[in-house]
XYZ file of C-alpha atoms in Angstrom:
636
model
C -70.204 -25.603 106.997
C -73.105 -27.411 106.432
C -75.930 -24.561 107.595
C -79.935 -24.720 106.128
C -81.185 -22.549 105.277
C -78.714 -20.436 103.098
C -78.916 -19.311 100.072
C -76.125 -21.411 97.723
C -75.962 -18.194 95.937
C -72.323 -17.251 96.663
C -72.217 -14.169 94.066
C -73.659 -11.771 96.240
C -72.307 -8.302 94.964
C -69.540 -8.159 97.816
C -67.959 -11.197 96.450
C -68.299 -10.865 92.677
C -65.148 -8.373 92.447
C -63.469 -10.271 95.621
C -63.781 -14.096 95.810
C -61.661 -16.065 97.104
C -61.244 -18.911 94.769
C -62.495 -20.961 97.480
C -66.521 -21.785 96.925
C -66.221 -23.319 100.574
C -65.304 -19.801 102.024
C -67.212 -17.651 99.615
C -70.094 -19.500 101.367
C -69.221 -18.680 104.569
C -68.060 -15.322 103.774
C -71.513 -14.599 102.246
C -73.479 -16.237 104.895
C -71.678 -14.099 107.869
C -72.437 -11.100 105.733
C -76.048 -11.716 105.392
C -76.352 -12.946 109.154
C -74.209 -10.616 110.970
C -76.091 -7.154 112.198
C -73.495 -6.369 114.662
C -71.604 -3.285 112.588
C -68.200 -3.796 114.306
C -67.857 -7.588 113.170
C -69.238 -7.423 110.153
C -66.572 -4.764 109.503
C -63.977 -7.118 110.408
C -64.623 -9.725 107.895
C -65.131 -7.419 105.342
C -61.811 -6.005 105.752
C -60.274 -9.159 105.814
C -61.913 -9.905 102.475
C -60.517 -6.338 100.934
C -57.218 -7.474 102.243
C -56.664 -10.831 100.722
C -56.891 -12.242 104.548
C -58.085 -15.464 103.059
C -55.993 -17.471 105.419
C -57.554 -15.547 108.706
C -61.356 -15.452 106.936
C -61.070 -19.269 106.595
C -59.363 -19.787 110.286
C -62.290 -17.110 111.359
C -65.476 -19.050 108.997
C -64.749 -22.541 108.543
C -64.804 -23.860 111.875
C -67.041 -23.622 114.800
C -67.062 -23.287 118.381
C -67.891 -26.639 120.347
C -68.232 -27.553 123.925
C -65.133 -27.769 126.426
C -64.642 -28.384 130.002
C -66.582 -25.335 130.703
C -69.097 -24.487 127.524
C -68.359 -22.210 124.492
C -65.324 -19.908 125.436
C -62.986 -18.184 122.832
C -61.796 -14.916 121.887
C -64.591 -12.084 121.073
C -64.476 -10.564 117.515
C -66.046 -11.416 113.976
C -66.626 -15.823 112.528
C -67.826 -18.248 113.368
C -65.076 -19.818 116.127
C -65.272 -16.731 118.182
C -67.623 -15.266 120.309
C -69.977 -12.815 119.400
C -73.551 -11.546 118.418
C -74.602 -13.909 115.653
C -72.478 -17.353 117.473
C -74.670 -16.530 120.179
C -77.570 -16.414 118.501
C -77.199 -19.382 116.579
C -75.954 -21.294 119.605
C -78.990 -20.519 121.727
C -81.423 -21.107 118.624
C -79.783 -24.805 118.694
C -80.713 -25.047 122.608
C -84.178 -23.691 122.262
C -84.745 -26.568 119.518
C -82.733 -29.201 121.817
C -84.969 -28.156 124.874
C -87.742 -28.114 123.133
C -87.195 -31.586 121.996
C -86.504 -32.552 125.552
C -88.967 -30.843 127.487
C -92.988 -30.836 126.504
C -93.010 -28.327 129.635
C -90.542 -25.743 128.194
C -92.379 -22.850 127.890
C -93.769 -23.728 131.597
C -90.900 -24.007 133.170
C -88.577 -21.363 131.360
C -84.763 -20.602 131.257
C -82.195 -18.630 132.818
C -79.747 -15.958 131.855
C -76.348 -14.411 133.705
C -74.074 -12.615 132.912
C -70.411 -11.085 133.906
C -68.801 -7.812 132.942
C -66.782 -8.388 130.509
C -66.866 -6.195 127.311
C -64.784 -5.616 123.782
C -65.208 -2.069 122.293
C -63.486 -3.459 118.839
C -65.886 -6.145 118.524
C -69.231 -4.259 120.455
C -69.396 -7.369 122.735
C -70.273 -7.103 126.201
C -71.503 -9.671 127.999
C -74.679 -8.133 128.847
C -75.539 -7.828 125.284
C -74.957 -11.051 124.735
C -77.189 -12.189 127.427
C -79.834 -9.932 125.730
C -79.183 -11.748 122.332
C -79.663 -15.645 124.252
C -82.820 -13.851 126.000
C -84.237 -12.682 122.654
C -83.865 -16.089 121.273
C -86.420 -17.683 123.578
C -88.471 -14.537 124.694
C -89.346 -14.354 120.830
C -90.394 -17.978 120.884
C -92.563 -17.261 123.660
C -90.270 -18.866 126.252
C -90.639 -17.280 129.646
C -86.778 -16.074 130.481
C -85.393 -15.471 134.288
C -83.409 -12.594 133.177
C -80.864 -11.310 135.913
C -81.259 -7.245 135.372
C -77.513 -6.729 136.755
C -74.348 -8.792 136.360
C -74.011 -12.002 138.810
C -71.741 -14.506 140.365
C -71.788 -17.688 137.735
C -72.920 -20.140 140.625
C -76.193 -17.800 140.694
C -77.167 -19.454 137.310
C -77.151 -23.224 137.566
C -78.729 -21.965 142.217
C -81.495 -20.302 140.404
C -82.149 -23.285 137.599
C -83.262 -25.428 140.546
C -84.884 -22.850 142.799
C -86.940 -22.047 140.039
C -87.925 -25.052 138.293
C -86.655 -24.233 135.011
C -85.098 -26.238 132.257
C -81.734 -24.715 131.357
C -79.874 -21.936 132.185
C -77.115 -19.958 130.429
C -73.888 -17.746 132.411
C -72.143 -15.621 129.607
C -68.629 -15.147 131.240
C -65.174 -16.335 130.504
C -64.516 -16.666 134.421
C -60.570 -15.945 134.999
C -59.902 -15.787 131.388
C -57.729 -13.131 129.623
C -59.646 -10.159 128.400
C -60.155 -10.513 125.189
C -61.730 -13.770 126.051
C -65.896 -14.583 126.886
C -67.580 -18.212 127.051
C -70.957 -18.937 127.170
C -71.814 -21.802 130.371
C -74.856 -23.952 129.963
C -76.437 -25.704 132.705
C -79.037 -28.428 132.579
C -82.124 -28.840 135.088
C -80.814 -30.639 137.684
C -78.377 -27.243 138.318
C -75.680 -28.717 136.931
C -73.290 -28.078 133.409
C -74.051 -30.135 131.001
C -72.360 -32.672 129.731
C -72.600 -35.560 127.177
C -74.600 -36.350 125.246
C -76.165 -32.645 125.677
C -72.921 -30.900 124.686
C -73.068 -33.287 121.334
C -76.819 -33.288 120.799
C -76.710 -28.868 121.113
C -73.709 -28.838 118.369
C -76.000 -31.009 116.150
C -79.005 -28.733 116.458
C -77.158 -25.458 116.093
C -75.671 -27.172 112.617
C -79.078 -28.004 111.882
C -80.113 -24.044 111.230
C -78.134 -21.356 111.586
C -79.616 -18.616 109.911
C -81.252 -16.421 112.338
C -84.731 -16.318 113.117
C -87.136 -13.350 113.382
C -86.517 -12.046 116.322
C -83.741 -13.084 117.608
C -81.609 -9.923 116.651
C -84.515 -8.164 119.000
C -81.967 -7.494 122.223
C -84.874 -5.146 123.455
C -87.645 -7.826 124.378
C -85.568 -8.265 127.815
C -87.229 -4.594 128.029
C -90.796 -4.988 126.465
C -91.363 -8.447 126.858
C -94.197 -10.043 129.648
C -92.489 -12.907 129.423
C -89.382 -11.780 131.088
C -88.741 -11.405 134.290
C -86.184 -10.379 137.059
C -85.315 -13.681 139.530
C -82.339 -11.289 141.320
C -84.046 -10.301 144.351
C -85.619 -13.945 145.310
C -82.294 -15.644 143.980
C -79.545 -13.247 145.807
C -82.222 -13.755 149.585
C -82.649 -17.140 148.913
C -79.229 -17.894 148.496
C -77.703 -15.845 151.673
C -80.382 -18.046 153.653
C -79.154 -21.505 152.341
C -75.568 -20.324 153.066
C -76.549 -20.022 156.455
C -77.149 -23.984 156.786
C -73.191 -24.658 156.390
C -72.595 -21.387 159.085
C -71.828 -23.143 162.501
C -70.272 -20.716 164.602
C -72.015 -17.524 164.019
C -71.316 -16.159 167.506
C -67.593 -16.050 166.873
C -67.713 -14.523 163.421
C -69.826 -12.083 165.133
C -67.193 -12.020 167.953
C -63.953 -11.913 166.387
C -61.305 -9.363 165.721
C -59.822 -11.374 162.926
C -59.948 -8.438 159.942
C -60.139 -10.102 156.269
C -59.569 -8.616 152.559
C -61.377 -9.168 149.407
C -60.469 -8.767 146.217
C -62.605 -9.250 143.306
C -60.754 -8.887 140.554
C -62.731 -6.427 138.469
C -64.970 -8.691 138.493
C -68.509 -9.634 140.241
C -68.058 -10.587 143.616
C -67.972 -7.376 145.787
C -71.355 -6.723 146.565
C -72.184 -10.317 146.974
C -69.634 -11.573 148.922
C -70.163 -8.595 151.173
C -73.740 -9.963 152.097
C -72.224 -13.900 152.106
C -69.958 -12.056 155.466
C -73.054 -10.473 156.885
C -75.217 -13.867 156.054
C -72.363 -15.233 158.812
C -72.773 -12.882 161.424
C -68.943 -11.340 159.877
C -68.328 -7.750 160.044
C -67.257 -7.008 155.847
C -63.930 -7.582 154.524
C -62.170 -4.881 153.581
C -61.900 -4.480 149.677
C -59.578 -3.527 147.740
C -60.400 -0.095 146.376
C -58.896 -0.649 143.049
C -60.588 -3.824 142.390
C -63.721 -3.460 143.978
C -65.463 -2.444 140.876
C -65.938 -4.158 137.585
C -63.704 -3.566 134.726
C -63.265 -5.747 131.794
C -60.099 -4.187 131.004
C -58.396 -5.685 134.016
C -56.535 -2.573 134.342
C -54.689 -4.001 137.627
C -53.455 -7.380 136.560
C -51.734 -8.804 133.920
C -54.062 -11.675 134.362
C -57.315 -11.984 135.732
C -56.642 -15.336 137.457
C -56.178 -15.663 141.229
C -54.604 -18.726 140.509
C -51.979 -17.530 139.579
C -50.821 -16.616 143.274
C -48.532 -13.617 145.046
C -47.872 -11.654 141.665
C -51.115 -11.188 140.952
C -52.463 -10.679 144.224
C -49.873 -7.843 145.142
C -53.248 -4.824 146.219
C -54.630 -7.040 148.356
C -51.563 -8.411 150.487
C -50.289 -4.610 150.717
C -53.484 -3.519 151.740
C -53.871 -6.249 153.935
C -50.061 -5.955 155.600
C -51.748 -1.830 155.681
C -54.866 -2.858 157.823
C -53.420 -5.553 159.910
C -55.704 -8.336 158.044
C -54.278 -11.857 158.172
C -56.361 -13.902 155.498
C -56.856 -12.595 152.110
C -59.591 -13.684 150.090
C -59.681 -13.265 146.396
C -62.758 -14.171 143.898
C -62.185 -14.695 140.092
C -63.968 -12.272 138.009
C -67.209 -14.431 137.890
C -66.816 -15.157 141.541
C -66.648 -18.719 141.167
C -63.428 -19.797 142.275
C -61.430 -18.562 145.199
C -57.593 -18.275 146.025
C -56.631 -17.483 149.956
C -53.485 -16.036 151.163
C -52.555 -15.493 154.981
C -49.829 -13.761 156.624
C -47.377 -15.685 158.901
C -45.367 -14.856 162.044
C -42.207 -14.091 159.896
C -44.236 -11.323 157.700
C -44.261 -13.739 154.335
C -47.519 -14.273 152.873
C -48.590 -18.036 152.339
C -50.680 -18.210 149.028
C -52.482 -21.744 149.353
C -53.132 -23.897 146.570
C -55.944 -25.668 145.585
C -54.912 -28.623 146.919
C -54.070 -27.506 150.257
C -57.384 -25.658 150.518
C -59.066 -28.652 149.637
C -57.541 -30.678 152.780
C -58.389 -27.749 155.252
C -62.030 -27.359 154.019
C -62.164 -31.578 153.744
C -61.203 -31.482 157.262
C -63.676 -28.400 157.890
C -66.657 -30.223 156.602
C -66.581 -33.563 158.210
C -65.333 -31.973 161.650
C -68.673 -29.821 161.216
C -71.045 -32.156 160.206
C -69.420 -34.892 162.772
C -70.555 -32.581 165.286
C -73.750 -31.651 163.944
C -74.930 -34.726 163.085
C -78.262 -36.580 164.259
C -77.364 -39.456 166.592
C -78.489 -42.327 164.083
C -76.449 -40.709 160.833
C -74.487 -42.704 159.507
C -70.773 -41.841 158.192
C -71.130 -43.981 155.383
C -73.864 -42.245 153.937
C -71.556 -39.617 153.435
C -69.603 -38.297 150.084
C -67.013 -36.141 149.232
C -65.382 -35.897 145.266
C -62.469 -34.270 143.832
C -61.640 -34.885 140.161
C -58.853 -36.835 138.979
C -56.089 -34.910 138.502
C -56.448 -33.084 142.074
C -54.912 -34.172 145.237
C -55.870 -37.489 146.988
C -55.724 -36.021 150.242
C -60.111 -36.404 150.503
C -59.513 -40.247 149.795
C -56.916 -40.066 152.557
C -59.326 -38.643 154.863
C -61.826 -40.398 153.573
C -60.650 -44.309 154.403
C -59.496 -43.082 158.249
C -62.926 -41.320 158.517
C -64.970 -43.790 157.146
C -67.148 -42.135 155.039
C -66.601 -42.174 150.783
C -64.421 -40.537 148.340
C -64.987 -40.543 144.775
C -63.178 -39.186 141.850
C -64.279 -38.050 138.557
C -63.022 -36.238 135.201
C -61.636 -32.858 134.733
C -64.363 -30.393 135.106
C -67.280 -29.560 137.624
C -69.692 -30.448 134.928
C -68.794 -33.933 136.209
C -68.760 -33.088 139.459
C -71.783 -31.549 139.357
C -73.860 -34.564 137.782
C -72.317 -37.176 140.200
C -73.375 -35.169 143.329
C -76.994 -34.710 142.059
C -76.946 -38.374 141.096
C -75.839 -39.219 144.967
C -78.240 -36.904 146.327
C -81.365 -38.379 144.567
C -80.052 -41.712 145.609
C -80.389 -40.108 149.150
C -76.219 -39.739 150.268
C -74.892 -36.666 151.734
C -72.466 -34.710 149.849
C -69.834 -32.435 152.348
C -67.667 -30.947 149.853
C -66.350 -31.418 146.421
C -63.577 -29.885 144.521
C -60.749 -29.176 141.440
C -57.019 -28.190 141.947
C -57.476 -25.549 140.280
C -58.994 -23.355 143.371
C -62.932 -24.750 142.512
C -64.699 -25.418 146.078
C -68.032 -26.756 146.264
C -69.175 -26.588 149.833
C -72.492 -28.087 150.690
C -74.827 -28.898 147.893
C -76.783 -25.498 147.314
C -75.050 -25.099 144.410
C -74.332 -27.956 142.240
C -71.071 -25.942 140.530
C -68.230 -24.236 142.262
C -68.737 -21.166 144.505
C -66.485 -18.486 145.305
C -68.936 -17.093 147.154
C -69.690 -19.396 149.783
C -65.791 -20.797 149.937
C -64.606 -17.551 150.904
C -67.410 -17.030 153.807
C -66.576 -20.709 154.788
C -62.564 -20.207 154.686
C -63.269 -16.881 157.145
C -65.224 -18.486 159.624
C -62.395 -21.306 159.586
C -60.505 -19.062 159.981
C -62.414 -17.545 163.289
C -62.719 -20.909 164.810
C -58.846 -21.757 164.451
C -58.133 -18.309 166.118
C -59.917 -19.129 168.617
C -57.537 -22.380 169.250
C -54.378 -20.132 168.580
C -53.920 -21.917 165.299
C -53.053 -20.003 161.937
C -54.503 -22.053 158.682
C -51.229 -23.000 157.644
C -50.339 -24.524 161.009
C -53.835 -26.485 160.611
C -52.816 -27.561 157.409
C -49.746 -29.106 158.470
C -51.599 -31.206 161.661
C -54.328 -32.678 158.432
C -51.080 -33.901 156.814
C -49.497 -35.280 160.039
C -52.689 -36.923 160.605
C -53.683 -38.408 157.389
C -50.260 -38.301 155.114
C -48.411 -35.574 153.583
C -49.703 -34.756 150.116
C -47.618 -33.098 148.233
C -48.295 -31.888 144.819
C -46.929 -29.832 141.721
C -49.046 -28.231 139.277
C -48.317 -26.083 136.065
C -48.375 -25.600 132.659
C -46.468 -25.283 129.137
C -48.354 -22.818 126.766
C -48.834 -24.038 123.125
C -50.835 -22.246 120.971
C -50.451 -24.729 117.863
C -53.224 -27.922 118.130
C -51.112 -30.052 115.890
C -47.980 -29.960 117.971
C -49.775 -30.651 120.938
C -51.797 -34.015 119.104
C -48.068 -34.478 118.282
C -46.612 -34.726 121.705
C -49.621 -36.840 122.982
C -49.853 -39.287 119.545
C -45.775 -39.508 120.721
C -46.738 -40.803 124.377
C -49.186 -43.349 123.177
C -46.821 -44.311 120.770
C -43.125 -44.379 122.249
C -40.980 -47.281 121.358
C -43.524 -48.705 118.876
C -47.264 -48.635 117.512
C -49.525 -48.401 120.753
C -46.864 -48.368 123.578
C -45.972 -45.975 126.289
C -42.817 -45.157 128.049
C -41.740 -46.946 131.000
C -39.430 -45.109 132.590
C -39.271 -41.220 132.849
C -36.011 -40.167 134.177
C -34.361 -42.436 136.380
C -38.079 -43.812 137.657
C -39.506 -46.472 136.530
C -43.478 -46.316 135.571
C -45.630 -48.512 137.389
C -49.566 -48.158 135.506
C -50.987 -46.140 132.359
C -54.097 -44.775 132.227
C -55.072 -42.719 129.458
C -58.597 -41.356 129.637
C -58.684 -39.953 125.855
C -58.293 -43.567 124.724
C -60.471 -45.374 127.777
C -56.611 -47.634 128.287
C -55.813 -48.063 131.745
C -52.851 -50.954 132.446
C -53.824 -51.232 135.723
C -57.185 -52.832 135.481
C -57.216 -56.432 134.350
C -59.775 -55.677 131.549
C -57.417 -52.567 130.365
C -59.859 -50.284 130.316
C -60.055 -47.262 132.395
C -62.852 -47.418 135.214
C -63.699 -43.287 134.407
C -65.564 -42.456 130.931
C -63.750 -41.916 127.932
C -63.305 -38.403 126.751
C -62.137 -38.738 123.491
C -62.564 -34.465 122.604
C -59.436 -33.719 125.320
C -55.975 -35.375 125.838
C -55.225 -36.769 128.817
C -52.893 -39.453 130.159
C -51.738 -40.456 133.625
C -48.566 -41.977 134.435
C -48.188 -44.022 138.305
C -44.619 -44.188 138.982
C -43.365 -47.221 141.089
C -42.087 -45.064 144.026
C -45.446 -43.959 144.477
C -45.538 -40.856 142.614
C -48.863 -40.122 140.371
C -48.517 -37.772 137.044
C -51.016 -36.288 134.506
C -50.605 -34.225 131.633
C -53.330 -32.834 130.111
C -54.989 -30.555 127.622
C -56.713 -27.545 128.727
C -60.466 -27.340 127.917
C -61.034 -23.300 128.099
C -57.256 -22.244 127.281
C -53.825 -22.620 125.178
C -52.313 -25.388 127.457
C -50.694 -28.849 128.561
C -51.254 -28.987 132.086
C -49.311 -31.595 134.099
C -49.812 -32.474 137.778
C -47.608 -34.575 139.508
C -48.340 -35.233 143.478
C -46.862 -37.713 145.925
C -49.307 -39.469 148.309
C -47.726 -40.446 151.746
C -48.589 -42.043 154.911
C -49.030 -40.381 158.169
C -46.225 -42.007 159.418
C -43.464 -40.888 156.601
C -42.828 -37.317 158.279
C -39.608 -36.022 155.594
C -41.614 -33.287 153.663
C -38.525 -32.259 152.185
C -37.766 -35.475 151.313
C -41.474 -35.815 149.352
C -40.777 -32.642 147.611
C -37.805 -33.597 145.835
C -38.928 -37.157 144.579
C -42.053 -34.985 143.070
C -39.510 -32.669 141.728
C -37.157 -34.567 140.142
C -40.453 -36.444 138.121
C -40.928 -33.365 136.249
C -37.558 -31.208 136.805
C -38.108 -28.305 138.812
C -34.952 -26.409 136.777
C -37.168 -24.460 134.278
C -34.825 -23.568 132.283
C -34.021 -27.416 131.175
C -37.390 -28.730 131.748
C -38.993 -27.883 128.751
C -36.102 -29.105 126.544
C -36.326 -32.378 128.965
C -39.962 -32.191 128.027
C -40.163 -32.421 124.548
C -36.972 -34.485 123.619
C -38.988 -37.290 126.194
C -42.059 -36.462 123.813
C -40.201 -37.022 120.394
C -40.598 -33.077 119.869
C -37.037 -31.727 118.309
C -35.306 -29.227 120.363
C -34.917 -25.750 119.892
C -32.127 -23.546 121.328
C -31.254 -22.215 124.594
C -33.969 -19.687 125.457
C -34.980 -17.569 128.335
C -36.866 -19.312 131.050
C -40.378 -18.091 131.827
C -42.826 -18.610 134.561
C -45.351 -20.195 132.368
C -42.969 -22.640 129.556
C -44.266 -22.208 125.797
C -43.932 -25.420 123.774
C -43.574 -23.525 119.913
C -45.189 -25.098 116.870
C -42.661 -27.614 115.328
């Protein structure tokens, strides 16, 4: 494991009657024993060691959490891969010495801590305990902490990093994650997550020394400490005032009769986007009574994730069809992504996806700041990014507009880098986004905002009212204007890493050492890019334009009839995610047509596609099964 500053004596008395035979994981065994003051885990090992678990101890001890698309997320519960008291700890006491490093001024400036509402009796993990633990850390090396005293929307964190001047900031939350799951977010000065080499230069120092310090089991300095202190009042006013600088019709919010519902998903956003409405002149949505308040147990939905569309949004479009609300708004459980749903004139419910939402607020944000700009701005001083494996609909709008469109890697920690970068460089950033429903609208927060997307959808909402226009019917117009995008998004789950280095070692690899297919289906493939590598066949150097990202799999296939495809490894969960869209121009008008040239790329019949799948990634096939929403690729 290589940790300093443990003892190498393995034959502590709880090992000398049950060793494992393995001096590797008697080590780490003994050293979570020693470490661990959280009675629940420590439990959990131990019982694992009574039982002979050596298997699950070593799956549990030997490895360690590292840095994804979104920080540290896993499941809660006992070792070292999970998350917990003592992982926390020891992943905070690596920041402290990484920021200290950094920063002379880091007990100036300070750091600061969110947190969500999740919780795990089993395991005692909440997430406000675990904030505590990351607060102790620092407070006890007389680091000043910005320590939110109730739970908050994750884009509070890396808002209040930069309002305040401080060096770092940590959100513990596992966003739309299953239950059982937490994460712990990390976000750099400049407000946004980090990425490399911080994410590789934190793993080192947490290596470095493990053991915990005095002190840092002390969750109760957040209480005693002068050194703490509570940013929520400042932070929650300041922000509802710098929402009000992308607010541009605030006498028809305050005029309209357009009703809205919001859902929160057990989560976070109630209270807060009730004052985002208000900050807008809105009267409040109406919430949904069930989900208004936070639960970690999810008790409503099988899954916390709005993504996920109608089935899980069920409350709100009853309650909404109830109170004659058209548009329903619905926040992840750390309020930083939003889905939207609206009613139309046949009764059906439209759920949008994130790439449609991303061409009606693209189209919001330049029509707004078109007409609020100063008479000597100039368009092409103007930004708006999307990473790569979301819809091209900005660059569309983008090279009829004139202003620029850039893409960059999975994540908002990219995202969120880039935009800073432009805006020291003096350009003006409108909107950036993700497929998966993560809206950044103006540049008060350098992350995705639920918050401020669902205040901006509502008052979009208002204004197309107002021109008898429903959001679906504007969506439609955006594509007539600037070319039907049409895209298809989902996801096989696999929850076995080598089968999935299997199916991706296939592509790179398919009639020969280092080749990939060329056809797929009846289609022919036109380019290869594959970003894990840094290949890309369409550049005369062969070498993809974005950064490598050698930790995640991820290759992108451009069919010759114009159709783009990506599969992909998920960062936070269990998945291959593939994404397949077809880019048209405003004059080719045959949606339908569109749709089934995307479809037939990645066979819509579920219940062949995933054979389809994995006999075109070398994988053997398995017999007829039932088809699911979500397709599970077993281990093989």
């Amino acid at each position: 494991m290589g940790e300093c500053g443990a003892s190498e004596d393995v034959n502590s008395n709880v090992l000398i009657a049950r060793s494992t035979g393995d001096a590797q994981l008697d080590k780490a065994v003994w050293q979570w024993l020693s470490w661990d003051k959280n009675q629940k885990t420590k439990e959990q090992i131990e019982s694992l060691l009574q039982n002979g678990k050596h298997k699950e101890l070593r799956d549990r001890l030997c490895c360690r959490l590292t840095f994804g698309t979104a920080g540290l997320r896993s499941a809660m519960g006992a070792g070292f891969c999970y998350i917990n008291d003592l992982t926390v700890i020891q992943s905070t006491q690596g920041i402290y010495k990484y920021l200290e490093r950094c920063f002379s001024d880091f007990k100036q400036r300070g750091f600061v801590v969110g947190y969500d509402t999740r919780g795990q009796v089993t395991s005692n993990c909440s997430s406000k305990k675990l904030a505590k633990l990351t607060a102790a850390v620092l407070l006890a090396k007389d680091v000043p902490v910005y320590f939110f005293s109730t739970y908050v929307p994750t884009p509070f964190v890396p808002y209040a990093v930069q309002q305040l001047n401080a060096v770092a900031g940590v959100m513990i939350t596992a966003s739309h994650n299953r239950k059982e799951d937490n994460g712990y977010k990390v976000y750099w000065e400049n407000g946004a997550q980090i990425t490399s080499p911080h994410d590789k230069e934190i793993i080192k120092c947490i290596e470095e020394c493990v053991e915990p310090w005095n002190g840092s089991w002390n969750e109760n300095l957040v209480d005693t400490s002068p050194l703490r202190e509570d940013p929520l009042k400042k932070i929650c006013d300041c922000y509802m005032e710098d929402l009000k600088k992308i607010c541009y019709h605030r006498e028809l919010n305050m005029q309209t009769n357009l009703k809205f519902v919001h859902t929160s998903f057990h989560g976070v956003g109630h209270d807060y986007v009730q004052l985002a409405f208000k900050a807008f002149g809105f009267q409040p949505p109406i919430p949904v009574p069930e989900q208004k308040d936070p639960d970690p147990d999810f008790s409503t939905v099988k899954c916390p994730n709005p993504e996920e569309g109608e089935s899980v949004l069920e409350l709100s479009l009853r309650l909404a069809e109830k109170e004659n609300a058209r548009v329903v708004v619905a926040t992840d459980p750390d309020a930083d992504r939003l889905a939207v749903a609206e009613q139309q004139e046949n009764g059906c419910w439209k759920v949008f996806t994130g790439n449609e939402l991303a061409a009606l607020f693209g189209w919001w944000m330049f029509s707004c700041w078109k007409e609020n700009c100063s008479e000597d701005a100039d368009v092409k001083n103007v930004y708006m990014l999307a990473t790569t494996v979301s819809s091209k609909i900005l660059r569309a709008i983008a090279l009829k507009e004139g202003f620029h469109f850039e893409e960059t890697l999975p994540g908002f920690k990219w995202i969120g880098s880039r935009v800073k970068d432009l805006l020291d460089n003096g350009k003006e950033v409108l909107f950036a986004f993700e497929e998966s429903i993560g809206f950044m609208c103006g540049t008060s927060v350098l992350d995705k905002d639920g918050v401020s997307a669902a205040v901006v959808i509502a008052e979009m909402a208002t204004y197309l009212e107002g021109k008898n226009l429903t959001l679906a019917q504007k969506l439609i117009e955006i594509y007539e204007t600037y070319g039907y995008h049409i895209s298809k998004t989902s996801y096989f789950l696999c929850y076995d890493p080598p089968t999935i280095k299997r199916i991706f070692e296939k592509l790179r690899n398919f009639d020969g050492s280092q080749s990939y297919p060329d056809f797929c289906g009846i289609y022919n493939i036109l380019h290869v890019r594959d970003i894990t590598t840094g290949y890309d066949s369409s550049q005369p150097n062969k070498k993809s334009v974005l950064p490598v990202s050698k930790s995640s799999q991820m290759i992108t296939f451009t069919f010759q009839n114009g159709c783009v495809a990506t599969l992909r490894t998920s960062g936070t969960e269990p998945k291959i995610k593939y994404y397949a869209e077809m880019c048209a121009l405003p004059e080719q008008r045959s949606v339908a047509g569109l749709h089934a040239r995307v479809e037939r790329c990645f066979w819509a019949e579920k219940s062949v596609r995933r054979n389809r799948f994995l006999a075109w990634c070398g994988i053997p096939l398995l017999p007829p099964w039932r088809p699911k929403p979500q397709l599970t690729v077993p281990a093989c």
